[in-house]
Short mmCIF file of C-alpha atoms and ligand atoms in Angstrom, two decimals:
data_model
loop_
_atom_site.label_atom_id
_atom_site.label_comp_id
_atom_site.label_asym_id
_atom_site.label_seq_id
_atom_site.Cartn_x
_atom_site.Cartn_y
_atom_site.Cartn_z
CA MET A 12 -0.13 -0.10 -0.12
CA ALA A 13 1.55 3.16 -1.15
CA GLN A 14 0.48 6.17 0.73
CA LEU A 15 1.28 9.69 0.59
CA TRP A 16 0.61 10.12 4.24
CA GLY A 17 1.73 7.64 6.84
CA GLY A 18 3.94 9.88 8.99
CA ARG A 19 1.16 10.22 12.21
CA PHE A 20 -0.48 6.77 11.93
CA THR A 21 0.87 4.04 14.11
CA LYS A 22 -0.83 1.47 12.83
CA GLU A 23 -1.80 0.00 8.90
CA THR A 24 -4.96 1.36 7.15
CA ASP A 25 -7.31 -1.49 7.23
CA LYS A 26 -7.22 -3.25 4.40
CA LEU A 27 -10.62 -2.59 3.55
CA VAL A 28 -10.66 0.69 4.57
CA TYR A 29 -8.00 1.06 2.27
CA ASN A 30 -10.10 0.01 -0.42
CA PHE A 31 -12.87 1.92 0.13
CA ASN A 32 -10.75 4.77 -0.16
CA ALA A 33 -9.08 4.39 -2.74
CA SER A 34 -9.50 6.04 -6.31
CA ILE A 35 -7.25 4.47 -8.19
CA SER A 36 -9.31 2.27 -10.06
CA PHE A 37 -11.09 5.53 -11.85
CA ASP A 38 -8.83 8.14 -10.90
CA GLN A 39 -6.43 6.80 -13.34
CA LYS A 40 -8.32 8.14 -16.21
CA PHE A 41 -6.70 11.54 -16.10
CA LEU A 42 -3.36 10.38 -15.49
CA LYS A 43 -2.19 12.52 -18.64
CA GLU A 44 -3.74 15.62 -16.72
CA ASP A 45 -1.79 14.97 -13.36
CA ILE A 46 1.28 14.94 -15.03
CA GLU A 47 0.58 17.99 -17.48
CA GLY A 48 -0.49 20.36 -13.92
CA SER A 49 2.44 18.48 -12.54
CA SER A 50 4.68 19.62 -15.08
CA ALA A 51 3.03 23.37 -15.33
CA HIS A 52 3.50 23.27 -11.13
CA VAL A 53 7.31 22.27 -11.42
CA VAL A 54 8.05 25.10 -14.29
CA MET A 55 5.78 27.65 -11.87
CA LEU A 56 8.38 26.62 -8.67
CA ALA A 57 11.59 26.75 -11.13
CA LYS A 58 11.00 30.37 -11.95
CA GLN A 59 10.43 31.67 -8.71
CA GLY A 60 13.08 29.93 -7.30
CA ILE A 61 11.69 27.37 -4.77
CA LEU A 62 13.40 24.69 -7.84
CA THR A 63 16.36 24.99 -9.02
CA ALA A 64 16.86 24.37 -12.79
CA GLU A 65 18.65 21.39 -12.70
CA GLU A 66 15.52 19.66 -10.23
CA LYS A 67 12.74 20.79 -12.65
CA ILE A 68 15.10 18.97 -15.69
CA GLU A 69 14.75 16.41 -13.70
CA ILE A 70 11.54 15.96 -12.47
CA LEU A 71 9.68 17.00 -15.76
CA ASN A 72 11.92 14.17 -17.71
CA GLY A 73 10.94 11.97 -14.76
CA LEU A 74 7.36 12.57 -14.96
CA ASP A 75 7.65 12.54 -19.01
CA SER A 76 9.10 9.53 -18.90
CA ILE A 77 6.29 8.00 -16.41
CA ARG A 78 3.75 9.07 -18.36
CA LYS A 79 5.77 7.01 -21.61
CA ASP A 80 5.65 4.28 -19.98
CA VAL A 81 2.57 3.58 -19.37
CA GLU A 82 1.42 4.34 -22.32
CA GLU A 83 3.44 2.11 -24.14
CA GLY A 84 2.56 -0.48 -21.82
CA ARG A 85 5.84 -0.75 -19.72
CA LEU A 86 4.77 0.80 -16.30
CA LYS A 87 1.06 -0.67 -14.85
CA ILE A 88 -0.95 1.44 -12.92
CA THR A 89 -2.19 -1.05 -10.24
CA ASP A 90 -4.13 -1.10 -6.86
CA GLU A 91 -1.19 -0.59 -4.23
CA TYR A 92 -1.46 3.14 -5.03
CA GLU A 93 -4.07 5.48 -3.55
CA ASP A 94 -4.84 7.50 -6.08
CA VAL A 95 -3.31 8.52 -9.53
CA HIS A 96 -1.02 11.31 -7.35
CA SER A 97 0.55 8.69 -5.01
CA PHE A 98 1.33 6.49 -8.25
CA VAL A 99 3.34 9.27 -10.00
CA GLU A 100 4.53 10.86 -7.49
CA ALA A 101 5.63 7.37 -5.79
CA ASN A 102 7.18 5.94 -9.42
CA LEU A 103 8.80 9.70 -10.06
CA ILE A 104 10.58 9.07 -6.37
CA ASP A 105 11.81 5.82 -7.44
CA ARG A 106 12.93 7.24 -10.83
CA ILE A 107 15.05 10.59 -9.92
CA GLY A 108 15.62 9.80 -5.57
CA ASP A 109 15.03 12.55 -3.37
CA THR A 110 14.90 14.95 -5.93
CA GLY A 111 11.06 14.06 -6.81
CA LYS A 112 10.05 14.42 -2.97
CA LYS A 113 10.03 17.94 -3.84
CA LEU A 114 7.21 17.62 -6.74
CA HIS A 115 4.56 18.26 -4.68
CA THR A 116 5.90 21.99 -2.33
CA GLY A 117 3.09 24.28 -2.35
CA ARG A 118 0.63 21.89 -3.07
CA SER A 119 -2.53 19.71 -1.36
CA ARG A 120 -3.59 16.76 -3.07
CA ASN A 121 -7.83 18.63 -3.00
CA ASP A 122 -6.29 21.63 -5.75
CA GLN A 123 -4.26 18.82 -6.84
CA VAL A 124 -7.67 17.21 -8.00
CA ALA A 125 -9.69 19.74 -7.99
CA LEU A 126 -7.23 20.82 -11.38
CA ASP A 127 -7.20 17.24 -13.17
CA MET A 128 -10.62 17.41 -13.19
CA LYS A 129 -10.91 20.80 -14.87
CA LEU A 130 -8.48 19.57 -17.63
CA TYR A 131 -9.49 16.38 -17.83
CA THR A 132 -13.77 17.89 -17.99
CA ARG A 133 -12.22 20.59 -20.35
CA ASN A 134 -10.54 18.02 -23.26
CA GLN A 135 -13.77 16.86 -23.11
CA ILE A 136 -16.02 19.34 -23.39
CA ASP A 137 -13.96 19.88 -26.57
CA GLU A 138 -14.47 16.20 -27.62
CA MET A 139 -18.13 16.40 -26.93
CA ASP A 140 -18.61 19.89 -28.71
CA GLY A 141 -17.36 18.59 -31.99
CA LEU A 142 -19.43 15.09 -31.77
CA VAL A 143 -22.75 17.30 -31.77
CA LYS A 144 -21.02 19.22 -34.30
CA GLN A 145 -20.59 16.06 -36.77
CA LEU A 146 -24.59 15.08 -36.06
CA LEU A 147 -25.16 18.44 -37.28
CA GLU A 148 -23.28 18.46 -39.82
CA THR A 149 -25.72 15.27 -40.88
CA ILE A 150 -29.08 16.57 -39.77
CA LEU A 151 -28.27 20.00 -42.19
CA LYS A 152 -27.21 17.86 -44.93
CA ILE A 153 -30.48 15.87 -44.75
CA MET A 154 -32.20 18.83 -44.39
CA GLU A 155 -30.86 20.20 -48.05
CA GLU A 156 -31.75 16.75 -49.61
CA ASN A 157 -35.22 17.73 -47.90
CA THR A 158 -36.81 20.85 -48.43
CA GLU A 159 -39.42 19.55 -51.30
CA THR A 160 -40.04 16.10 -49.14
CA TYR A 161 -43.52 16.31 -47.42
CA MET A 162 -44.98 14.64 -44.45
CA PRO A 163 -47.47 15.74 -41.72
CA GLY A 164 -46.03 18.11 -38.91
CA PHE A 165 -47.56 16.42 -34.94
CA THR A 166 -49.34 17.97 -32.24
CA HIS A 167 -49.99 15.39 -29.69
CA LEU A 168 -48.69 12.89 -32.13
CA GLN A 169 -52.06 13.43 -34.41
CA LYS A 170 -52.07 14.72 -37.77
CA ALA A 171 -52.04 18.14 -37.93
CA GLN A 172 -50.20 20.68 -40.55
CA PRO A 173 -48.17 19.41 -43.72
CA ILE A 174 -45.07 20.66 -43.02
CA THR A 175 -41.22 18.62 -44.64
CA LEU A 176 -38.70 16.83 -43.29
CA ALA A 177 -35.97 19.33 -43.89
CA HIS A 178 -38.67 21.41 -41.63
CA HIS A 179 -38.50 18.94 -39.11
CA LEU A 180 -35.29 18.16 -38.73
CA GLY A 181 -34.57 21.89 -38.56
CA ALA A 182 -35.42 21.69 -34.99
CA TYR A 183 -33.24 19.61 -33.98
CA PHE A 184 -30.46 21.31 -35.59
CA GLU A 185 -31.65 24.32 -33.52
CA MET A 186 -31.83 21.59 -30.09
CA PHE A 187 -28.12 20.47 -30.87
CA ARG A 188 -27.22 24.34 -31.81
CA ARG A 189 -28.41 24.99 -28.24
CA ASP A 190 -26.37 21.92 -26.93
CA ARG A 191 -22.85 23.47 -28.61
CA SER A 192 -23.93 27.06 -26.77
CA ARG A 193 -23.90 25.37 -23.84
CA LEU A 194 -21.14 23.84 -23.34
CA SER A 195 -19.31 26.94 -25.30
CA ASP A 196 -20.44 28.27 -21.74
CA ILE A 197 -19.28 26.13 -19.42
CA ARG A 198 -16.50 25.93 -20.90
CA ASN A 199 -15.34 29.62 -20.37
CA ARG A 200 -16.82 29.97 -17.26
CA MET A 201 -14.84 26.40 -15.71
CA ASN A 202 -11.72 27.87 -17.52
CA THR A 203 -10.36 29.67 -13.97
CA CYS A 204 -6.74 27.19 -12.28
CA PRO A 205 -7.50 25.76 -8.65
CA LEU A 206 -3.73 25.22 -8.82
CA GLY A 207 -2.39 27.11 -5.66
CA SER A 208 -5.07 27.02 -3.46
CA GLY A 209 -3.23 24.67 -1.52
CA ALA A 210 -5.33 22.34 0.85
CA LEU A 211 -7.80 25.17 1.74
CA ALA A 212 -6.08 28.78 2.76
CA GLY A 213 -3.33 29.04 -0.05
CA THR A 214 0.59 28.58 0.85
CA THR A 215 3.43 30.75 2.29
CA TYR A 216 5.56 29.84 -0.57
CA PRO A 217 5.49 32.76 -3.43
CA LEU A 218 3.52 30.97 -6.35
CA ASP A 219 3.09 32.87 -9.52
CA ARG A 220 -0.57 31.15 -9.84
CA ASP A 221 -1.11 33.37 -13.10
CA TYR A 222 2.11 32.31 -14.57
CA THR A 223 0.74 28.63 -13.76
CA ALA A 224 -2.68 29.36 -14.90
CA GLU A 225 -1.19 30.58 -18.45
CA LEU A 226 0.78 27.84 -19.13
CA LEU A 227 -2.09 25.35 -18.22
CA LYS A 228 -4.65 27.60 -20.65
CA PHE A 229 -6.85 28.36 -18.12
CA GLU A 230 -8.13 31.49 -20.17
CA ASN A 231 -9.91 32.81 -17.14
CA GLY A 232 -6.76 33.43 -14.84
CA PRO A 233 -6.24 31.15 -11.37
CA THR A 234 -9.30 31.31 -9.57
CA LEU A 235 -9.71 33.84 -6.58
CA ASN A 236 -10.61 32.59 -3.64
CA SER A 237 -8.61 29.03 -2.86
CA ILE A 238 -11.34 27.41 -0.40
CA ASP A 239 -13.82 27.74 -3.51
CA GLY A 240 -10.88 27.01 -5.49
CA VAL A 241 -10.88 23.32 -3.92
CA SER A 242 -14.11 22.81 -2.91
CA ASP A 243 -16.13 23.75 -6.81
CA ARG A 244 -17.80 21.22 -8.59
CA ASP A 245 -20.12 23.58 -10.07
CA TYR A 246 -18.76 22.76 -13.43
CA LEU A 247 -19.08 19.32 -13.20
CA ILE A 248 -22.88 20.32 -12.40
CA GLU A 249 -23.33 22.27 -14.83
CA PHE A 250 -22.07 20.23 -17.65
CA LEU A 251 -23.89 17.46 -16.45
CA SER A 252 -26.94 18.94 -17.07
CA ALA A 253 -26.04 20.21 -20.40
CA MET A 254 -24.89 16.63 -21.38
CA ALA A 255 -28.39 15.34 -20.29
CA THR A 256 -29.94 17.96 -21.83
CA ILE A 257 -28.08 16.44 -24.90
CA MET A 258 -29.52 13.07 -24.16
CA MET A 259 -32.71 14.40 -23.65
CA HIS A 260 -32.73 15.78 -27.10
CA LEU A 261 -31.47 12.38 -28.38
CA SER A 262 -33.92 10.83 -26.93
CA ARG A 263 -37.10 12.83 -28.26
CA PHE A 264 -35.70 12.19 -31.43
CA SER A 265 -34.88 8.51 -30.73
CA GLU A 266 -38.22 7.87 -29.91
CA GLU A 267 -39.84 9.54 -33.64
CA VAL A 268 -37.20 7.62 -34.68
CA ILE A 269 -38.60 4.60 -33.46
CA ILE A 270 -42.29 5.39 -34.36
CA TRP A 271 -41.28 6.42 -37.82
CA ASN A 272 -39.54 3.24 -37.97
CA SER A 273 -42.31 1.09 -36.49
CA ASN A 274 -44.62 -1.14 -39.63
CA GLU A 275 -47.53 1.29 -38.54
CA TYR A 276 -45.63 4.74 -39.89
CA GLN A 277 -43.05 2.84 -42.11
CA PHE A 278 -41.36 6.57 -42.50
CA VAL A 279 -38.14 5.67 -42.87
CA ASP A 280 -35.69 2.07 -43.23
CA ILE A 281 -32.91 2.59 -40.45
CA ASP A 282 -30.06 0.45 -42.32
CA ASP A 283 -28.83 -2.98 -41.85
CA ALA A 284 -25.43 -1.75 -39.85
CA TYR A 285 -27.65 -0.08 -37.01
CA SER A 286 -30.97 -2.64 -36.36
CA THR A 287 -30.85 -6.07 -34.04
CA GLY A 288 -32.82 -9.26 -35.08
CA SER A 289 -35.53 -10.96 -32.70
CA SER A 290 -33.49 -14.05 -31.34
CA ILE A 291 -37.66 -15.86 -32.11
CA MET A 292 -38.64 -14.51 -35.09
CA PRO A 293 -36.98 -14.22 -38.04
CA GLN A 294 -39.20 -11.15 -39.54
CA LYS A 295 -37.65 -8.90 -37.00
CA LYS A 296 -35.27 -5.80 -37.53
CA ASN A 297 -35.43 -4.02 -34.54
CA PRO A 298 -34.60 -0.45 -33.38
CA ASP A 299 -32.44 -1.10 -31.01
CA ILE A 300 -29.58 1.45 -31.03
CA ALA A 301 -32.46 3.94 -30.84
CA GLU A 302 -34.21 2.30 -28.02
CA LEU A 303 -30.57 1.55 -26.15
CA VAL A 304 -29.72 5.76 -27.10
CA ARG A 305 -33.66 6.32 -25.31
CA GLY A 306 -32.92 4.31 -22.27
CA LYS A 307 -29.30 5.48 -21.62
CA THR A 308 -30.71 9.27 -21.25
CA GLY A 309 -32.06 8.05 -17.71
CA ARG A 310 -28.37 7.09 -17.01
CA VAL A 311 -27.08 10.67 -17.38
CA TYR A 312 -29.85 12.09 -15.56
CA GLY A 313 -28.70 9.87 -12.49
CA ALA A 314 -25.16 10.98 -12.56
CA LEU A 315 -26.68 14.85 -12.27
CA ILE A 316 -28.91 13.82 -9.73
CA SER A 317 -26.47 11.93 -7.87
CA LEU A 318 -23.75 15.15 -7.66
CA LEU A 319 -26.05 17.31 -6.63
CA THR A 320 -27.16 15.63 -4.45
CA THR A 321 -23.61 14.23 -3.10
CA MET A 322 -22.91 18.07 -2.54
CA LYS A 323 -25.80 19.57 -1.19
CA GLY A 324 -24.73 18.95 2.65
CA LEU A 325 -20.92 19.50 2.08
CA PRO A 326 -19.18 21.98 4.86
CA LEU A 327 -16.54 24.45 3.18
CA ALA A 328 -14.02 23.01 1.73
CA TYR A 329 -12.47 19.74 0.69
CA ASN A 330 -14.80 16.81 1.73
CA LYS A 331 -13.79 12.84 0.59
CA ASP A 332 -17.72 12.78 -0.59
CA MET A 333 -16.20 15.05 -3.62
CA GLN A 334 -13.88 11.96 -4.40
CA GLU A 335 -17.72 10.69 -6.04
CA ASP A 336 -17.71 12.88 -8.58
CA LYS A 337 -15.16 11.11 -10.57
CA GLU A 338 -17.52 7.90 -11.55
CA LEU A 339 -20.47 9.29 -12.70
CA THR A 340 -19.09 12.27 -14.47
CA PHE A 341 -16.65 9.80 -16.50
CA ASP A 342 -20.38 7.49 -16.82
CA ALA A 343 -21.81 10.19 -18.19
CA ILE A 344 -19.56 11.64 -20.46
CA ASP A 345 -19.05 7.76 -22.16
CA THR A 346 -22.16 7.01 -22.39
CA THR A 347 -22.94 10.56 -24.17
CA LYS A 348 -20.32 10.47 -26.22
CA GLY A 349 -21.16 7.07 -27.33
CA CYS A 350 -24.97 7.85 -27.89
CA LEU A 351 -24.06 11.42 -29.79
CA ALA A 352 -21.49 8.92 -32.11
CA LEU A 353 -24.05 5.99 -32.25
CA PHE A 354 -26.96 8.48 -33.56
CA THR A 355 -25.13 10.05 -36.15
CA GLY A 356 -24.25 7.11 -37.39
CA MET A 357 -27.76 5.86 -37.61
CA LEU A 358 -29.26 8.82 -38.95
CA ALA A 359 -26.43 9.81 -41.69
CA THR A 360 -27.58 5.83 -42.99
CA ILE A 361 -31.14 5.98 -42.41
CA LYS A 362 -33.24 6.21 -45.21
CA PHE A 363 -35.97 8.26 -45.68
CA ASN A 364 -39.62 6.66 -47.57
CA LYS A 365 -40.63 10.08 -48.83
CA LYS A 366 -44.07 8.73 -50.60
CA ASN A 367 -45.07 6.92 -47.14
CA MET A 368 -44.57 10.56 -45.74
CA GLU A 369 -46.55 12.43 -48.33
CA THR A 370 -49.08 9.95 -48.12
CA SER A 371 -49.48 10.19 -44.64
CA ALA A 372 -49.21 13.90 -44.97
CA ARG A 373 -52.45 13.87 -47.47
CA ASN A 374 -54.80 11.51 -45.40
CA GLY A 375 -55.75 12.83 -42.33
CA PHE A 376 -56.98 16.35 -42.87
CA THR A 377 -53.22 18.28 -42.56
CA ASN A 378 -55.27 20.97 -44.96
CA ALA A 379 -58.39 21.63 -43.18
CA THR A 380 -56.48 25.33 -42.30
CA ASP A 381 -56.04 26.03 -45.19
CA ALA A 382 -59.65 25.29 -46.37
CA ALA A 383 -60.58 27.58 -43.33
CA ASP A 384 -57.89 30.32 -44.37
CA TYR A 385 -59.46 30.19 -48.32
CA LEU A 386 -62.77 30.52 -46.37
CA VAL A 387 -61.08 33.70 -44.71
CA LYS A 388 -60.13 35.21 -47.98
CA HIS A 389 -62.90 35.21 -49.33
CA GLY A 390 -65.02 37.12 -46.37
CA VAL A 391 -65.86 34.39 -44.39
CA PRO A 392 -64.78 35.66 -40.44
CA PHE A 393 -62.61 32.98 -38.97
CA ARG A 394 -64.70 31.44 -36.35
CA ASP A 395 -67.42 30.65 -39.27
CA ALA A 396 -64.59 29.02 -41.74
CA HIS A 397 -63.40 26.98 -38.61
CA GLY A 398 -67.31 25.78 -38.41
CA ILE A 399 -67.81 25.05 -41.77
CA VAL A 400 -64.54 23.24 -42.00
CA GLY A 401 -65.19 20.84 -38.92
CA GLN A 402 -68.20 19.96 -41.26
CA LEU A 403 -66.08 19.29 -44.23
CA VAL A 404 -64.41 17.43 -42.38
CA LEU A 405 -67.15 15.31 -40.95
CA TYR A 406 -68.89 14.71 -43.94
CA CYS A 407 -65.22 13.33 -45.63
CA ILE A 408 -64.63 11.06 -42.81
CA ASP A 409 -68.16 10.00 -43.14
CA LYS A 410 -67.76 9.04 -46.33
CA GLY A 411 -64.23 7.58 -46.32
CA ILE A 412 -62.14 10.52 -48.45
CA SER A 413 -60.01 13.49 -47.43
CA LEU A 414 -61.02 16.96 -49.08
CA ASP A 415 -58.81 17.11 -52.05
CA GLU A 416 -61.64 14.02 -53.16
CA MET A 417 -64.31 16.00 -52.16
CA THR A 418 -66.40 17.29 -55.51
CA LEU A 419 -66.64 21.12 -55.65
CA GLU A 420 -70.46 20.53 -55.66
CA GLU A 421 -69.94 18.67 -52.43
CA TYR A 422 -68.25 21.70 -51.56
CA LYS A 423 -70.94 24.28 -52.13
CA ASN A 424 -73.59 22.02 -50.27
CA ILE A 425 -71.66 23.20 -47.28
CA SER A 426 -70.52 26.82 -48.02
CA PRO A 427 -71.52 28.59 -51.91
CA VAL A 428 -68.27 30.43 -51.01
CA PHE A 429 -65.67 27.74 -52.64
CA GLU A 430 -65.03 27.60 -56.16
CA ASN A 431 -62.73 25.61 -58.21
CA ASP A 432 -59.14 27.24 -56.72
CA ILE A 433 -60.03 25.33 -53.62
CA TYR A 434 -58.43 22.29 -54.98
CA GLU A 435 -55.02 24.34 -55.72
CA ALA A 436 -55.16 26.12 -52.15
CA ILE A 437 -55.49 22.82 -50.45
CA SER A 438 -52.95 20.83 -52.13
CA MET A 439 -49.38 19.79 -50.69
CA LYS A 440 -47.42 22.54 -52.18
CA THR A 441 -49.52 25.63 -51.60
CA CYS A 442 -49.70 24.39 -47.91
CA VAL A 443 -46.49 24.33 -47.37
CA GLU A 444 -45.05 26.61 -50.16
CA LYS A 445 -47.61 29.36 -48.40
CA ARG A 446 -46.24 29.07 -45.35
CA VAL A 447 -43.46 32.14 -45.63
CA THR A 448 -42.68 33.47 -42.79
CA VAL A 449 -39.08 33.10 -40.98
CA GLY A 450 -38.57 29.57 -39.54
CA ALA A 451 -41.85 28.24 -41.33
CA PRO A 452 -41.55 25.62 -43.97
CA GLY A 453 -42.19 27.63 -47.01
CA PRO A 454 -39.23 26.70 -49.65
CA GLU A 455 -37.68 30.02 -49.49
CA ALA A 456 -37.95 30.53 -45.39
CA MET A 457 -36.46 27.16 -45.78
CA HIS A 458 -33.60 27.88 -47.56
CA ASP A 459 -32.45 31.10 -46.26
CA VAL A 460 -32.35 29.48 -43.05
CA ILE A 461 -30.07 26.12 -44.36
CA GLY A 462 -28.13 29.14 -45.28
CA ARG A 463 -27.52 30.24 -42.11
CA TYR A 464 -26.99 27.36 -40.59
CA LYS A 465 -24.41 26.70 -43.05
CA GLN A 466 -22.39 29.72 -42.20
CA TYR A 467 -22.69 28.76 -38.24
CA LEU A 468 -21.10 25.23 -38.97
CA GLN A 469 -17.92 27.12 -40.94
N1 LIG B 506 -8.82 10.70 -4.48
C1 LIG B 506 -9.09 12.33 -4.48
C2 LIG B 506 -10.38 12.96 -5.05
O1 LIG B 506 -10.61 12.21 -5.81
C3 LIG B 506 -8.05 13.16 -4.27
C4 LIG B 506 -8.15 14.33 -3.02
C5 LIG B 506 -7.85 14.06 -1.76
N2 LIG B 506 -7.36 14.55 -0.77
C6 LIG B 506 -7.90 14.19 0.60
N3 LIG B 506 -7.60 15.54 1.33
N4 LIG B 506 -8.15 13.13 0.89
O2 LIG B 506 -11.34 13.44 -3.94
#
C-alpha cells in the first residue's frame, strides 16, 4: 500500500478501509492531466526560485518518462497505490530519488485533484462539442436534400399540418445548436485554474498562480478564492446538466425514429448495420440503437441528480465525498459521447421513405386549416370558417375520403363560397409553400435558414 501520509499513524490501514478509500481504479483516467498539471507546477516553482533549474529538468523528465511508460505499456497502474497522484509521486521518487520528493512543494492533493478534473473535463467538453457538430452536419445534409419532402407535422402525435422533412429536422438542429452553445458557456465559466489553492488556504510559498494558469491555458486566470478553488464542483454539475439535455434531445429524436420505423408508419428504414434481429421472430428488424440511446438517457440524468445530492450537504472546503464526482461523471461522458456517435451514424445511413411520408400527410386532414384560411380570404370570419371546415371533415370521415377528393358540388352544398380554386388552395404544395415567415416550412424561408446554418457550421 503506497500512501503519501503515513507519518502520524502508528497502525497500518485496515485493508477494507484502504480499498474503500482508494480511487486509483478510476482516477487513473486522468493520468495524462495529472502529469500535465504537475509539470506546469514544477516549471512555475523553478521560475519562482523554489526549485533549481536542474531539479526542474530532472522532475520534468521523470514525469514524462512515467507518462510514456504507462502509455506504451511498460508501466502498469496497480491498486497498490491509493490514487493516481500517489502513483505518479511514488514512481517519480523511485526514478529520480530525493528530487522527486520536492514535486509536492506548495501543493495539496485537494487543489491537485481539482485541477486534474478540470483539465480532463475541459478536454471532454471539446470532444463532446466536436461530436455534436458532426451530428449537426449530418442533420443539415438531410435538410438540404429534403426541402420539398412533405410529411405531416404532429401535435399530440396527431396529424396537424403539412410540413417538410427539412423543417422537422430543423427543430433538432436548433436543439443541438443550443447544446453547443451551452457547452461553450460552461467551458468559458470553468476556465479558471485552482492550482495554488493548497489544501484550502493557499500556501506560504511565493507561487505565481497567474503563470501556472497561463501555462495550463486557463484563459480566465487563477481561481480567486482558495476555499472555493478546492471545493467547487459547479462546473461538473453544469456539464452533467448539459449532457442530460443532449441526451434528452437524442432521446426525443430516438423516440421519433422508433415511431417512424414502426410497421404502421414506415417513414424510415434503419440501415441493417444499425438494426438488430430477434432470436425467435425471423421477420424482425429492431431499432435497438435508438432504444438504447433513449434508455441510457436515464443514466445521465441519474449522474446529475447523484452529484447534486452529494454536494448539497458539504461544509467548506474539501470533503472526501467529492471523490464521488468522478465515476459518475466519467460514465455520463462515455455514455453521452457513445450515444452521440452512434446516433449520428444511424441518422447518416437512415433511408427516408418520402412516398409514405407524403401519403401520410395527404390523409389526415392536415390541410384543414388552409381550407379555413381559403374561406377567410373570401370574406368569411375565421370562427365561421372553422365551423364550416369542421363540417367538411365530418362529411369526409363519413364517406372515407380526403378534402381533395370532394367534388365542387359537395363543397358548395356545405358553403357556396367555395370555387374551383379551392383544390389548388389546399394542395400539399400550396399548404407548405404559402408558409413563408421566418422559421416556417416554405421553401424560401427554409433555404434562408439552411444558409444561416451552413454559415454557423463554418
Ligand atoms: N482521490 C481524491 C479525490 O478524488 C483526491 C483528493 C484527496 N484529498 C484528501 N484530502 N484526501 O477527491
